[in-house]
mmCIF file of C-alpha atoms and ligand atoms in Angstrom:
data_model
loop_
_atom_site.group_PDB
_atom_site.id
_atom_site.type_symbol
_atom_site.label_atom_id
_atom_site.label_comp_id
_atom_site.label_asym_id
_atom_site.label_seq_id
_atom_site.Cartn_x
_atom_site.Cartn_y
_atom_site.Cartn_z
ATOM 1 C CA UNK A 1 -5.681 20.041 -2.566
ATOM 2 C CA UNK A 2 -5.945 17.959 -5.595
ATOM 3 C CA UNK A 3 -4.502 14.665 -6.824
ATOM 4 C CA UNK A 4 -4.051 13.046 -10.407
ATOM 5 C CA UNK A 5 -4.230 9.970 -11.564
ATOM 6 C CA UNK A 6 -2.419 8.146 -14.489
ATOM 7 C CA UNK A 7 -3.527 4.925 -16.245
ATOM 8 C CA UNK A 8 -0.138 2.999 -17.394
ATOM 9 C CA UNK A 9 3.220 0.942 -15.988
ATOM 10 C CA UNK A 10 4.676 3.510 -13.303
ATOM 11 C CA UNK A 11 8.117 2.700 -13.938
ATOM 12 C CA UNK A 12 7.448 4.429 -17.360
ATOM 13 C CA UNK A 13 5.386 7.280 -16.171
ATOM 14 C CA UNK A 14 7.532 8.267 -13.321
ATOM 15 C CA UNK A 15 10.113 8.713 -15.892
ATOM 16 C CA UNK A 16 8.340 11.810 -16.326
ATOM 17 C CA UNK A 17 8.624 13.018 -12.971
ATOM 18 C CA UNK A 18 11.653 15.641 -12.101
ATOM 19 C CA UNK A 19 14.643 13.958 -9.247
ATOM 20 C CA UNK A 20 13.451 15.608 -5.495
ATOM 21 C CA UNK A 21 9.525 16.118 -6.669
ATOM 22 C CA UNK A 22 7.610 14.050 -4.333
ATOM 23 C CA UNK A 23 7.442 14.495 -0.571
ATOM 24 C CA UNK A 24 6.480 10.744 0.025
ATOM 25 C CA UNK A 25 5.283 7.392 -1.443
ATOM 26 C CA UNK A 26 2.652 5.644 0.244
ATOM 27 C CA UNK A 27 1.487 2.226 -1.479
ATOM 28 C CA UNK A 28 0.380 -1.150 -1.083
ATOM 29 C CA UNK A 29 2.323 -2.964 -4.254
ATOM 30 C CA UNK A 30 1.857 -6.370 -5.915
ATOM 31 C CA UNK A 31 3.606 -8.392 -2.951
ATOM 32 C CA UNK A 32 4.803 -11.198 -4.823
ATOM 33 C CA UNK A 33 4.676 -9.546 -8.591
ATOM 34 C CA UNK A 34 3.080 -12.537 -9.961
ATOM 35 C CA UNK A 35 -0.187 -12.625 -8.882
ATOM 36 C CA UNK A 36 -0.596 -9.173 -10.890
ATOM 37 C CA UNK A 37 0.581 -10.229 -14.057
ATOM 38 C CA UNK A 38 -2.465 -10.239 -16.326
ATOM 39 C CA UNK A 39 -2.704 -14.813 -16.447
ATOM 40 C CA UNK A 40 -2.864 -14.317 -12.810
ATOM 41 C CA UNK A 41 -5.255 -11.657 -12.459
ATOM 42 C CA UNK A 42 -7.638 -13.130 -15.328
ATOM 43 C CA UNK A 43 -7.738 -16.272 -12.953
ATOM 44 C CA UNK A 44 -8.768 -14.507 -10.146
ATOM 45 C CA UNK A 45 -11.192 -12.399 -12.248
ATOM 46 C CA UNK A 46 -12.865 -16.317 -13.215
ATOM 47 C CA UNK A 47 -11.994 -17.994 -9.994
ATOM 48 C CA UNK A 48 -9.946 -20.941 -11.211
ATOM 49 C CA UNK A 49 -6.790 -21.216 -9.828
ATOM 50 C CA UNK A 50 -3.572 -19.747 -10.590
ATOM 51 C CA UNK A 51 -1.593 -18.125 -7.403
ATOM 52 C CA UNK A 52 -4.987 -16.902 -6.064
ATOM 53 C CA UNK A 53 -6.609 -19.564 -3.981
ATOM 54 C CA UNK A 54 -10.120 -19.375 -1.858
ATOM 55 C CA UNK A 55 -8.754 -20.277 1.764
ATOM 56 C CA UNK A 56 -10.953 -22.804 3.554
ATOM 57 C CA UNK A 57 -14.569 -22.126 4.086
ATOM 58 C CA UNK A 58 -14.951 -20.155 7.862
ATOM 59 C CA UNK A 59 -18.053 -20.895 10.163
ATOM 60 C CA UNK A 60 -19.807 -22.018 6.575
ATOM 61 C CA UNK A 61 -18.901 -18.677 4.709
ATOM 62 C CA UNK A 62 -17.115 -18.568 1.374
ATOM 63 C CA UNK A 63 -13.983 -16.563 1.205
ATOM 64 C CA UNK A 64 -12.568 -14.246 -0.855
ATOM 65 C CA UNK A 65 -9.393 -15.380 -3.247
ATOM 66 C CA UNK A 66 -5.930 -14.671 -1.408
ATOM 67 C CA UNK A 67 -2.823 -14.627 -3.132
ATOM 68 C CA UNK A 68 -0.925 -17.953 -1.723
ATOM 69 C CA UNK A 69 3.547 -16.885 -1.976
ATOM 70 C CA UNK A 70 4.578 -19.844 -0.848
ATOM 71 C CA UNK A 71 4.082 -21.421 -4.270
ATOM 72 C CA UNK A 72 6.501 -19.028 -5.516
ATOM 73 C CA UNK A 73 8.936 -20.638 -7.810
ATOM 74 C CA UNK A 74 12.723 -19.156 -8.123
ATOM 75 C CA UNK A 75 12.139 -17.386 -11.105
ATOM 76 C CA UNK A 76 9.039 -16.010 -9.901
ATOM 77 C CA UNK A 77 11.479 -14.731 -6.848
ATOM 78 C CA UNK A 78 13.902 -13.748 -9.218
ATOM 79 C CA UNK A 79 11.231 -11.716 -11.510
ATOM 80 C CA UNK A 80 10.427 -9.956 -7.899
ATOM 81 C CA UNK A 81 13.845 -8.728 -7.253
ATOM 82 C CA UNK A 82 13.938 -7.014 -10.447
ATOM 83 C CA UNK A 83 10.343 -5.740 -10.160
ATOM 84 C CA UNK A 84 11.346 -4.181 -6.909
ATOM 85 C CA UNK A 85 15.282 -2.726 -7.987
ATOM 86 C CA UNK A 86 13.549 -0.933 -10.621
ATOM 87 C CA UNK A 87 11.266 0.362 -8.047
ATOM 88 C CA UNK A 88 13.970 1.189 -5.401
ATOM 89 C CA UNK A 89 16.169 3.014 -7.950
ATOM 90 C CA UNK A 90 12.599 5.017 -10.169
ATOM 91 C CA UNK A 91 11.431 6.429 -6.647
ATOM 92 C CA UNK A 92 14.947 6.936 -4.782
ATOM 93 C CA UNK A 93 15.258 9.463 -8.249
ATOM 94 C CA UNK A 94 11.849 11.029 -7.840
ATOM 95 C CA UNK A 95 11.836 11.434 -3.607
ATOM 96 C CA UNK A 96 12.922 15.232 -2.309
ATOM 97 C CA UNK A 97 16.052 14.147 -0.004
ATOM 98 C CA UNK A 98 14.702 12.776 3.283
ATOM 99 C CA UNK A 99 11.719 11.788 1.192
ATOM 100 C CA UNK A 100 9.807 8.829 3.356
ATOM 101 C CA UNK A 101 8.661 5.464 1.631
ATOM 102 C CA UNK A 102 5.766 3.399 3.314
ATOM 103 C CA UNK A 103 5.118 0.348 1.423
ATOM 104 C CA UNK A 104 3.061 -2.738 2.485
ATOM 105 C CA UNK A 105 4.588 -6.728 2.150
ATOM 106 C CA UNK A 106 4.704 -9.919 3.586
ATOM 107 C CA UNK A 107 6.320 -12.016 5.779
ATOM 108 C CA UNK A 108 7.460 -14.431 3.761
ATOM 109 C CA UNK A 109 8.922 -12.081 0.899
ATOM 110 C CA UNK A 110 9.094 -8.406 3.049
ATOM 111 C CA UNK A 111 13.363 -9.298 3.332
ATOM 112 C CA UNK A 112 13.442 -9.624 -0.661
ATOM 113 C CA UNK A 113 11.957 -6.667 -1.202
ATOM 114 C CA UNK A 114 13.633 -4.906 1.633
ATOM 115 C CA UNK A 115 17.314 -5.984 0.043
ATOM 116 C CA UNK A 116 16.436 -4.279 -3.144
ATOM 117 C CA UNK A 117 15.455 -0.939 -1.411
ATOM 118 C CA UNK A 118 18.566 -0.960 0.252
ATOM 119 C CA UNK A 119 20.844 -1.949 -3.044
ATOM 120 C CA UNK A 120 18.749 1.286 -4.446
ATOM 121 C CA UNK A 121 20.443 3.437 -1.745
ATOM 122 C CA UNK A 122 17.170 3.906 0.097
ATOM 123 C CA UNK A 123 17.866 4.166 4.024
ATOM 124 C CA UNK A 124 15.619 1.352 5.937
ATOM 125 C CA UNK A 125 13.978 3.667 9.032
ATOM 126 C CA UNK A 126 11.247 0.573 10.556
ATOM 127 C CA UNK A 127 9.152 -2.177 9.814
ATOM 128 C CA UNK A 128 5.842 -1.004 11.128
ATOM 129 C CA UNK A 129 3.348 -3.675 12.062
ATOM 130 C CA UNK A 130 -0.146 -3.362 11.214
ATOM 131 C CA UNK A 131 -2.881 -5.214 13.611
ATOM 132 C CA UNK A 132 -5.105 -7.084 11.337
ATOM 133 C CA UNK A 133 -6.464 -10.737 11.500
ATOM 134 C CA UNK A 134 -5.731 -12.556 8.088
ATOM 135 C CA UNK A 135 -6.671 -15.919 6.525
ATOM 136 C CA UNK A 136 -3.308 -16.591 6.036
ATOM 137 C CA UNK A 137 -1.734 -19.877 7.674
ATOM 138 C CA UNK A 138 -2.616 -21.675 10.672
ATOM 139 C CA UNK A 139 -4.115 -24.596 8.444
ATOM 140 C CA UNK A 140 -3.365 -28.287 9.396
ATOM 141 C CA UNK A 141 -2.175 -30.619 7.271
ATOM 142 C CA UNK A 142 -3.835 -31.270 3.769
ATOM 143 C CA UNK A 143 -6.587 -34.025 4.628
ATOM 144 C CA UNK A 144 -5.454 -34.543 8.336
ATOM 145 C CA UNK A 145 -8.364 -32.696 9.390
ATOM 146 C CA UNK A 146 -9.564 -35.894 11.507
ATOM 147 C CA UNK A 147 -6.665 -37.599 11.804
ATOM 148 C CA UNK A 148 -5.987 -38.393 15.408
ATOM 149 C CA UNK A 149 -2.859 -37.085 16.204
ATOM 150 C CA UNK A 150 -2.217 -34.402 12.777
ATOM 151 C CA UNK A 151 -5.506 -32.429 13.344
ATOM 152 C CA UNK A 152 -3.511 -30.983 16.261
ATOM 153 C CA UNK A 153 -0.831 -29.424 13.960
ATOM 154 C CA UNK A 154 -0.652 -26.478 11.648
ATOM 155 C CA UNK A 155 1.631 -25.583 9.133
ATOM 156 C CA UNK A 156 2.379 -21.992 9.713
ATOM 157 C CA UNK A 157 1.137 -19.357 12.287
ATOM 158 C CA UNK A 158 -2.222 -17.659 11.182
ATOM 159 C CA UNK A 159 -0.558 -14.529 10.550
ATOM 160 C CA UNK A 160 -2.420 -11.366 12.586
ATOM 161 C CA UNK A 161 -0.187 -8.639 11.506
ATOM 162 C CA UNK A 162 0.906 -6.780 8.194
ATOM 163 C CA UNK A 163 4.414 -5.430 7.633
ATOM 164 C CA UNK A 164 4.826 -2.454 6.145
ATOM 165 C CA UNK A 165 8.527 -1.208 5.472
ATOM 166 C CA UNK A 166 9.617 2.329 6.602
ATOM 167 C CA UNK A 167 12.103 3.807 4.280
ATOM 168 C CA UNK A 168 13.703 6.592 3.499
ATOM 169 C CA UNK A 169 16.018 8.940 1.363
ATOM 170 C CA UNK A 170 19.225 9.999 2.602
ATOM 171 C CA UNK A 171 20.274 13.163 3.022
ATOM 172 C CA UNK A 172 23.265 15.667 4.647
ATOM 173 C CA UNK A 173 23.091 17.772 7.188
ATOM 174 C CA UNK A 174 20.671 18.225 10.007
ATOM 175 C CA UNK A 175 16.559 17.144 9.894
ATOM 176 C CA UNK A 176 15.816 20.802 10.929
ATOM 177 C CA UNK A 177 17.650 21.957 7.853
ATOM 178 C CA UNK A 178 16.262 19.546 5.692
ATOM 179 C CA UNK A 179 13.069 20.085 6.946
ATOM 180 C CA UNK A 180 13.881 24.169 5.473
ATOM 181 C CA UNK A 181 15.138 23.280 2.144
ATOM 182 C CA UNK A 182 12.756 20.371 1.239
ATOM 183 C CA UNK A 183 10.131 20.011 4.141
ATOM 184 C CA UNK A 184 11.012 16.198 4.302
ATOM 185 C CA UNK A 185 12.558 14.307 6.953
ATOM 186 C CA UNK A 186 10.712 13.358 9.885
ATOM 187 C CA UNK A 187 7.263 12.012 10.478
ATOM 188 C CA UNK A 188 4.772 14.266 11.794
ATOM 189 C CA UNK A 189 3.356 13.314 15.055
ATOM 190 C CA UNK A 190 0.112 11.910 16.036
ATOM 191 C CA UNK A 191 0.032 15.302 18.701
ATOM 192 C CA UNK A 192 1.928 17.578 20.874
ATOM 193 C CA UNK A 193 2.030 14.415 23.679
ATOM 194 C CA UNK A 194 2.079 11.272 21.267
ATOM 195 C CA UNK A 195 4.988 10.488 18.270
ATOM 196 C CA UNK A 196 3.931 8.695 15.436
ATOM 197 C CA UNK A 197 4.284 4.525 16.151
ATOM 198 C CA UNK A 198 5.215 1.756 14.699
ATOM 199 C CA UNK A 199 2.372 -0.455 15.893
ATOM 200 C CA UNK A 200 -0.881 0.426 13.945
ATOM 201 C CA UNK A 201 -3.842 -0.762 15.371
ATOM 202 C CA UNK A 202 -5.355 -2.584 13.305
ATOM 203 C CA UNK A 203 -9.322 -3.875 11.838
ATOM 204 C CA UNK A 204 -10.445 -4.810 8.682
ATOM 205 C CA UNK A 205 -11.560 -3.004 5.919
ATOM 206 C CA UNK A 206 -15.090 -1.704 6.676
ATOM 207 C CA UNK A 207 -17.982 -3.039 4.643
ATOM 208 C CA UNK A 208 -19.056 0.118 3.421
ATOM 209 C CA UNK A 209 -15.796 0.881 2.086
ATOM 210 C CA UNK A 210 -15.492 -2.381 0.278
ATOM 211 C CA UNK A 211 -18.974 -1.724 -0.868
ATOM 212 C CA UNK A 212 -18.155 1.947 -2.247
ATOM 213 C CA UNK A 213 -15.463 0.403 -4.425
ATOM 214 C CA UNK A 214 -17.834 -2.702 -5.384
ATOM 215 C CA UNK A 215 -20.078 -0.276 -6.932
ATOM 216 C CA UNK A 216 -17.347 2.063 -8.459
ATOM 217 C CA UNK A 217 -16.614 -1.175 -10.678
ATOM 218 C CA UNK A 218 -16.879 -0.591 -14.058
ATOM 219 C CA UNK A 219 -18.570 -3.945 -14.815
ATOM 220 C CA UNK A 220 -22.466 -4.734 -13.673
ATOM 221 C CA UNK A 221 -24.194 -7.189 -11.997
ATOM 222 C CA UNK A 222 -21.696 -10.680 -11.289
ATOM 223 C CA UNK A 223 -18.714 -9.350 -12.667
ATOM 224 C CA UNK A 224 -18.930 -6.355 -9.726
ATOM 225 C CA UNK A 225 -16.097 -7.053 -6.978
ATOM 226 C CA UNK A 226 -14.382 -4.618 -5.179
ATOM 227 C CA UNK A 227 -10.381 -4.788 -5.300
ATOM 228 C CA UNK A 228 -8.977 -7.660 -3.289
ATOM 229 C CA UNK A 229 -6.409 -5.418 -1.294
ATOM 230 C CA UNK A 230 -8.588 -2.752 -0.753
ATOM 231 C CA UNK A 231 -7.388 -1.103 2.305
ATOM 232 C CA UNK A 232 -8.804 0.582 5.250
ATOM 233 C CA UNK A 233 -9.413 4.678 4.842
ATOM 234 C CA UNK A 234 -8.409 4.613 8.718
ATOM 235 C CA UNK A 235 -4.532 2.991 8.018
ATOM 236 C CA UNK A 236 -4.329 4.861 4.976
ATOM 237 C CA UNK A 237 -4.999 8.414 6.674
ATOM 238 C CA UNK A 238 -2.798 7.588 9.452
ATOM 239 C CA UNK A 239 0.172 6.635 6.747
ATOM 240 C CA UNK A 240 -0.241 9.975 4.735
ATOM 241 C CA UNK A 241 -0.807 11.885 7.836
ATOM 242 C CA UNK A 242 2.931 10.678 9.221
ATOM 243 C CA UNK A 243 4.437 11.188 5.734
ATOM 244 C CA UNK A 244 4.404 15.081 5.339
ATOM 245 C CA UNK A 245 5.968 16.295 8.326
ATOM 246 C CA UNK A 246 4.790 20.135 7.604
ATOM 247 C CA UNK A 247 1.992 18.870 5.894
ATOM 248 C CA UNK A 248 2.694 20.211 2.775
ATOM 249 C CA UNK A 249 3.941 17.922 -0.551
ATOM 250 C CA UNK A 250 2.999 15.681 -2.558
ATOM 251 C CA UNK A 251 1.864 11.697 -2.268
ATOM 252 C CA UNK A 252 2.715 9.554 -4.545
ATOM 253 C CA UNK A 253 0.878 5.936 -4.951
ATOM 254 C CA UNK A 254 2.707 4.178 -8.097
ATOM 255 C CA UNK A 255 0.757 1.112 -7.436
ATOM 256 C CA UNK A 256 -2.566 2.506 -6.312
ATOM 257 C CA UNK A 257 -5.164 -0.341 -7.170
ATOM 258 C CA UNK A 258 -8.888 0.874 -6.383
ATOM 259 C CA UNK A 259 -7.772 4.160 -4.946
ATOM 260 C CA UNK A 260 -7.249 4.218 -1.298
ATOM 261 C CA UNK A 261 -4.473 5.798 -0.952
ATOM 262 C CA UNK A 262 -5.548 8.732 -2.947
ATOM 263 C CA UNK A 263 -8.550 9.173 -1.360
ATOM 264 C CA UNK A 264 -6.522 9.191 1.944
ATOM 265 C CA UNK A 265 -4.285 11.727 0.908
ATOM 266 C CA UNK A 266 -7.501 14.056 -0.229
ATOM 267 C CA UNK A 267 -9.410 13.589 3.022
ATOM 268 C CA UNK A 268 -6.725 15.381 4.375
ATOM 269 C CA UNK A 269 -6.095 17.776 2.107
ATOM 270 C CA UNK A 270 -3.099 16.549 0.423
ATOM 271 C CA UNK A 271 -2.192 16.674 -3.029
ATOM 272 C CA UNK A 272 -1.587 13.276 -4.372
ATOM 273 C CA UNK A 273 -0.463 11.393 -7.446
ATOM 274 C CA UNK A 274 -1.910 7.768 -8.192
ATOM 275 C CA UNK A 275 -0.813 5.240 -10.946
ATOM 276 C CA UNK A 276 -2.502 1.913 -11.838
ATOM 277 C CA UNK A 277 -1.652 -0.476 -14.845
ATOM 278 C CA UNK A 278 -4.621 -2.698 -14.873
ATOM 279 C CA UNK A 279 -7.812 -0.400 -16.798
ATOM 280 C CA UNK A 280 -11.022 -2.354 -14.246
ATOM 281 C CA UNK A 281 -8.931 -1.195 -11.212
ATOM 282 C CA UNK A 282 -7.490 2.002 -12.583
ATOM 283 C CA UNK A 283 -11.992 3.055 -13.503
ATOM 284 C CA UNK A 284 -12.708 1.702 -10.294
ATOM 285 C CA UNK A 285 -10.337 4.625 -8.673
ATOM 286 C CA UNK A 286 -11.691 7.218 -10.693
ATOM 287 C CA UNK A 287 -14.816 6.481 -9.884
ATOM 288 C CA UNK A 288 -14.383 5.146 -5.987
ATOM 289 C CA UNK A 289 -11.662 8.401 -4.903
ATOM 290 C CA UNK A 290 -14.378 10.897 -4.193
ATOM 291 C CA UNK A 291 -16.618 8.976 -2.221
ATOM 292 C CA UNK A 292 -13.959 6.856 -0.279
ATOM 293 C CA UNK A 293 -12.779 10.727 0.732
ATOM 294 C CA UNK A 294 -15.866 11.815 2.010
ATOM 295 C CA UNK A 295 -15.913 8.749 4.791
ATOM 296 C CA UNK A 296 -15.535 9.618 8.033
ATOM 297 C CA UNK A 297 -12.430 8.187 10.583
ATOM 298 C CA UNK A 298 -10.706 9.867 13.548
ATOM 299 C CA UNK A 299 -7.602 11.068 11.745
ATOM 300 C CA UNK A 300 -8.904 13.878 9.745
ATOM 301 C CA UNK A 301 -10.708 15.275 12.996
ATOM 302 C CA UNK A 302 -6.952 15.865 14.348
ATOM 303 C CA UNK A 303 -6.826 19.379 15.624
ATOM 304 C CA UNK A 304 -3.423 20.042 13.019
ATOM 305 C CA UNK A 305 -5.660 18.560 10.147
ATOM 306 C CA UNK A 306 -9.340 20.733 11.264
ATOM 307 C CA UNK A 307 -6.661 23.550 10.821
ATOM 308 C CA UNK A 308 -4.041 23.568 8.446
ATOM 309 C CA UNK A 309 -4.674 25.529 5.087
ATOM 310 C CA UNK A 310 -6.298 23.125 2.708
ATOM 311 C CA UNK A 311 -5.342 25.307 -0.376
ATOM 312 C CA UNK A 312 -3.309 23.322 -2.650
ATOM 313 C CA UNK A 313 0.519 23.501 -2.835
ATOM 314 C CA UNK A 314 0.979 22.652 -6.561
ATOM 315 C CA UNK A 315 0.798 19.337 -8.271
ATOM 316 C CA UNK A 316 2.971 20.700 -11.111
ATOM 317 C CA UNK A 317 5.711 20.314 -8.413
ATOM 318 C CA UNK A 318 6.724 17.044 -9.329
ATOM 319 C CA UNK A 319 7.563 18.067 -12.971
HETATM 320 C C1 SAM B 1 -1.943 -4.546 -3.897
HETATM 321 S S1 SAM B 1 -2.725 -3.688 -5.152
HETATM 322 C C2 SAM B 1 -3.096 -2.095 -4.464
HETATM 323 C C3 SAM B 1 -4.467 -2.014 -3.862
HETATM 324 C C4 SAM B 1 -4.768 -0.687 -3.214
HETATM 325 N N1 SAM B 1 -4.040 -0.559 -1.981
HETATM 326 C C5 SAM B 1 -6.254 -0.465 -2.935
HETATM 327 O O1 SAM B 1 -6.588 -0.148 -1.780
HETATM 328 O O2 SAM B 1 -7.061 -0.640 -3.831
HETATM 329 C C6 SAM B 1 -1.403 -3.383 -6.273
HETATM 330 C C7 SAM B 1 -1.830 -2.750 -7.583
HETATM 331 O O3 SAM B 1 -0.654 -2.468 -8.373
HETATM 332 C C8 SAM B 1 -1.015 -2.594 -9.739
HETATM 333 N N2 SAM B 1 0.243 -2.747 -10.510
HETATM 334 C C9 SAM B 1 1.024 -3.839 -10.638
HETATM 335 N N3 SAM B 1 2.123 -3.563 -11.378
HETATM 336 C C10 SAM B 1 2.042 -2.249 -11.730
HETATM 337 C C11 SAM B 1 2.867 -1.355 -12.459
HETATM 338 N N4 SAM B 1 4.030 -1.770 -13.016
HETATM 339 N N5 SAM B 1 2.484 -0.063 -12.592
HETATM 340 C C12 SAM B 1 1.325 0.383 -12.037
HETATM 341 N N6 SAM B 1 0.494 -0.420 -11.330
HETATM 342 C C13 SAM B 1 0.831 -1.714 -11.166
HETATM 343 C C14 SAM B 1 -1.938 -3.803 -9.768
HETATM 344 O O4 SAM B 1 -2.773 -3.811 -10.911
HETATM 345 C C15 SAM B 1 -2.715 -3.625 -8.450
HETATM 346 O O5 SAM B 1 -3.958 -2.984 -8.643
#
């Protein structure tokens, strides 16, 4: 098993890649586009503004900046469509046939996104819903919050789950045959009694994973955060696990932020290629990958994980 990483824009580096390399993308992309884009991320970075906003203090605790897509103008909509046909069509090119794409979004934008993935000939399998209590919505009106009759009313539904989009690439003929020529497919089953589902139980990211990538920041002292979407090593292992139905391949992350994903993939034993345009979050992977891996969650102690062959099958696969 081994995975490499690549600092740059992954629609130019997975120009590199050959057609039918990778076995399966897993990744957790910019949901709305904008709140990447270096003004955006240099606000969050300071705290002041911009598409990241601090929701409302909880019990007397400060939270943590949360991108806010309802302020999402039409040609920030129209700047996401693009973002995500040039996605669709780099990664349909790159998948093996039958080639599975997991990718996290939102409610509010997950049927933009999911429009361009089919214009890019990608085959839409699920939406899988991840368990997880947000921030997001259930506010009352601005300034209502004693008002008599408005304090009873919120805007929007305090949103407790996470889509994620199930996609795939099509291909002839029969899985079992495909599953010969390329290994790609199906999903590989949680065991012999129990398929893989498309409700995820859900939880938070765990402290001392947040912490682990907190101190893999390249920065010191104030300017040490973790990555705001860091995800949970338990979601991520269940997401690679499904993706290689024979577990063998190779995962690709083309948006992979501090690392998770990668990590995920080499708990398991998977080879794995990660890509990150921003340089803070692309040193935070490199330095948070190995020690993310060596946490502990139920997936890897699978009886099919404790005893597949952990050699690896190639990176140089994909080119
Ligand atoms: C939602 S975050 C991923 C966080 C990741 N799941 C983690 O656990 O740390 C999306 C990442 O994509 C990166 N990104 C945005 N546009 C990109 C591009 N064109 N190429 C590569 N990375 C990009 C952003 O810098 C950001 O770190």
């Amino acid at each position: 098993m081994s995975y490499e990483l690549r600092h740059g824009n992954c629609f130019e580096v997975l120009e590199e890649f050959d057609e039918n390399s990778i076995h399966a993308v897993v990744t957790d992309p910019p949901y709305g586009v904008v709140e990447f884009e270096t003004a955006n991320i240099e606000k969050m970075r300071d705290g002041v503004g911009g598409v990241w906003r601090i929701p409302p203090e909880l019990d007397g605790s400060k939270r943590k900046p949360l991108p806010r897509f309802t302020t999402l103008s039409e040609s920030d909509k129209q700047k996401l469509r693009n973002f995500f046909e040039t996605f669709g069509t780099a990664v349909e090119r790159v998948l093996r046939p039958g080639g599975h794409v997991f990718l996290a979004t939102t409610q509010l934008l997950m049927h933009e996104v999911s429009n361009q993935l089919d214009e890019a000939g990608l085959e839409r399998r699920d939406v899988l819903i991840r368990e997880t209590k947000t921030l997001r919505g259930g506010d009352r009106p601005k300034g209502s919050h004693d008002h008599p009759e408005y304090r009873s009313v919120s805007s929007m539904p305090r949103v407790y789950w996470e889509p994620w989009l199930l996609y795939r690439k099509p291909f002839d003929g029969r899985l079992d045959e495909n599953l010969d020529e390329w290994q790609t497919g199906g999903l590989r089953r949680e065991s012999s009694e129990r398929p893989f589902t498309d409700l995820l139980e859900g939880g938070k990211t765990p402290k001392t994973e947040t912490e682990v990538v907190r101190n893999a920041h390249p920065g010191d002292g104030e300017k040490q955060e973790a990555h705001p979407n860091l995800k949970p090593q338990s979601l991520m292992r269940e997401l690679c696990h499904a993706s290689l139905p024979l577990q063998r391949g190779t995962i690709l992350d083309p948006f992979m932020g501090s690392g998770s994903t990668i990590a995920a993939a080499q708990a398991l034993g998977y080879d794995a290629v990660g890509i990150e345009l921003d340089e803070t979050f692309y040193q935070m992977a490199e330095n948070a990958i190995p020690r993310l891996a060596e946490i502990s969650t139920d997936v890897e102690r699978r009886d099919d994980i404790q005893s597949r062959q952990t050699e690896s099958h190639s990176l140089s696969e994909y080119r």
